[in-house]
Coordinates of C-alpha atoms in Angstrom, one line a residue:
M1 CA 103.1 83.8 103.3
A2 CA 103.9 80.4 101.8
V3 CA 107.4 79.0 102.7
T4 CA 109.4 75.9 102.2
E5 CA 110.2 73.6 105.1
G6 CA 113.8 74.5 104.8
L7 CA 113.1 78.2 105.1
A8 CA 110.9 77.7 108.1
E9 CA 113.6 75.6 109.8
K10 CA 116.3 78.2 108.9
L11 CA 114.3 80.8 110.7
F12 CA 113.3 78.3 113.5
I13 CA 109.6 79.2 113.1
P14 CA 107.6 76.6 115.0
A15 CA 104.1 75.3 114.3
P16 CA 101.9 76.0 117.4
V17 CA 99.7 73.1 116.5
I18 CA 101.1 69.9 114.9
N19 CA 99.0 68.6 112.1
T20 CA 97.7 65.1 112.3
K21 CA 99.8 64.1 109.2
A22 CA 103.4 65.0 109.0
E23 CA 103.3 65.5 105.2
E24 CA 100.6 68.2 105.3
R25 CA 100.8 72.0 105.2
R26 CA 101.7 73.4 108.6
F27 CA 100.4 76.7 109.9
L28 CA 103.4 78.3 111.6
L29 CA 103.6 80.8 114.4
P30 CA 102.7 84.4 113.3
V31 CA 106.0 86.4 113.2
N32 CA 106.9 90.0 113.3
H33 CA 110.3 91.7 112.6
R34 CA 112.0 92.7 115.8
E35 CA 112.3 96.3 114.7
N36 CA 108.5 96.6 114.5
S37 CA 106.1 97.4 117.4
L38 CA 103.6 94.8 118.4
H39 CA 100.4 94.9 116.4
D40 CA 102.0 97.2 113.8
Y41 CA 100.3 96.5 110.4
S42 CA 101.7 99.6 108.6
T43 CA 103.2 99.1 105.1
E44 CA 106.7 99.6 106.5
A45 CA 106.2 97.1 109.3
M46 CA 104.7 94.5 106.9
K47 CA 107.6 95.1 104.5
R48 CA 110.2 94.5 107.2
S49 CA 108.4 91.3 108.3
I50 CA 108.1 90.0 104.7
G51 CA 111.9 90.7 104.4
L52 CA 112.5 88.0 107.0
F53 CA 111.8 85.5 104.3
C54 CA 113.8 87.2 101.6
S55 CA 117.3 87.6 103.1
S56 CA 119.8 84.9 103.8
E57 CA 121.3 87.2 106.5
L58 CA 118.2 87.0 108.8
S59 CA 117.6 84.4 111.4
I60 CA 115.7 83.5 114.6
D61 CA 117.3 86.6 116.2
H62 CA 115.3 88.9 113.8
W63 CA 111.7 87.9 114.5
M64 CA 109.3 87.9 117.5
T65 CA 105.8 86.9 118.2
P66 CA 102.9 87.8 118.1
G67 CA 103.3 88.7 114.5
N68 CA 101.8 90.5 111.5
I69 CA 102.7 87.8 109.0
N70 CA 101.2 84.3 109.1
P71 CA 103.6 81.8 107.5
L72 CA 102.3 78.6 105.9
Q73 CA 104.7 75.7 105.3
I74 CA 103.9 74.2 101.9
F75 CA 103.5 70.4 101.2
G76 CA 106.8 68.6 100.9
A77 CA 107.6 66.8 97.6
N78 CA 106.8 63.4 99.3
S79 CA 103.3 64.5 100.4
S80 CA 100.4 62.4 99.3
S81 CA 98.3 65.6 99.0
Q82 CA 97.8 67.5 95.7
P83 CA 99.8 70.7 95.5
G84 CA 97.7 73.9 95.3
L85 CA 98.1 77.7 95.3
P86 CA 100.8 77.9 98.0
E87 CA 102.9 75.3 96.3
A88 CA 102.4 76.8 92.9
A89 CA 103.3 80.3 94.2
V90 CA 106.6 79.0 95.7
A91 CA 107.3 77.1 92.5
L92 CA 106.9 80.3 90.5
C93 CA 109.4 82.0 92.9
F94 CA 111.8 79.1 92.7
K95 CA 111.7 79.1 88.8
S96 CA 112.1 82.9 88.8
K97 CA 115.2 82.6 91.0
L98 CA 113.4 84.7 93.7
P99 CA 113.4 83.9 97.5
H100 CA 111.5 80.7 98.1
A101 CA 108.6 82.3 99.9
A102 CA 105.5 83.7 98.3
I103 CA 102.6 86.0 99.2
C104 CA 99.4 84.2 98.3
Q105 CA 96.4 86.5 97.7
S106 CA 92.8 85.9 96.8
L107 CA 91.2 88.7 94.8
I108 CA 87.9 89.9 96.2
N109 CA 85.4 92.3 94.7
A110 CA 83.7 95.3 96.3
E111 CA 81.1 93.0 97.9
G112 CA 83.8 91.0 99.6
K113 CA 83.3 87.9 97.4
A114 CA 85.8 86.2 95.2
M115 CA 86.3 87.9 91.9
N116 CA 84.9 86.1 88.9
P117 CA 87.2 85.6 85.9
K118 CA 85.9 88.7 84.0
Q119 CA 86.6 91.0 87.0
A120 CA 90.1 89.5 87.4
E121 CA 90.8 90.1 83.7
V122 CA 89.7 93.8 84.1
I123 CA 92.1 94.2 87.0
S124 CA 94.8 92.4 85.1
T125 CA 94.5 94.6 82.1
R126 CA 94.2 97.8 84.0
Y127 CA 97.3 97.2 86.3
Q128 CA 99.3 95.1 83.9
I129 CA 99.3 92.1 86.3
P130 CA 99.6 88.7 84.7
I131 CA 97.0 86.0 85.6
Y132 CA 98.3 82.5 86.2
Q133 CA 96.2 79.4 86.6
V134 CA 97.2 77.3 89.6
S135 CA 96.7 74.0 87.6
A136 CA 98.9 75.3 84.8
L137 CA 101.7 76.4 87.2
I138 CA 101.7 73.0 88.8
S139 CA 101.6 71.0 85.6
E140 CA 104.4 73.2 84.0
N141 CA 106.6 72.7 87.1
A142 CA 105.7 69.1 87.8
E143 CA 109.3 68.1 88.4
L144 CA 109.4 70.4 91.5
F145 CA 106.7 68.2 93.1
E146 CA 108.1 64.8 92.2
D147 CA 111.5 65.1 93.9
D148 CA 112.5 67.0 97.1
Y149 CA 113.6 70.2 95.4
F150 CA 112.3 72.4 98.2
G151 CA 113.5 70.2 101.2
D152 CA 116.6 72.2 102.1
L153 CA 115.7 75.6 100.6

């Protein structure tokens, strides 16, 4: 789950290990919605945990650890690192006026390897899922990475 620094701070989700550089992505503490049982990975439990990042009503009082969701804090606008998939996914949510958190998934084939473009196109066509190129999302939304648009979201 890719989140902005502002959203991580709003929910008071800490990073168990501090990265060596402050401007890099931070792997945050895995969280679980308080209504879930520990180690519950059912669809309903995952949906409740994802909901933590989608509601302005929820706060630190609504999550516990260990968790079934692993948040990743995206690079800030002032980072010297190049934005990638997590930043592009959050930018897409931001531009679509959706909550500023995004589920990042890699598509794998039946052998457990990354899908090639042809396999991804078949899935896209069959299930009517659009395919976005990370580089295109970043270049089309460059202004989001030049100023601190995500800082307090």
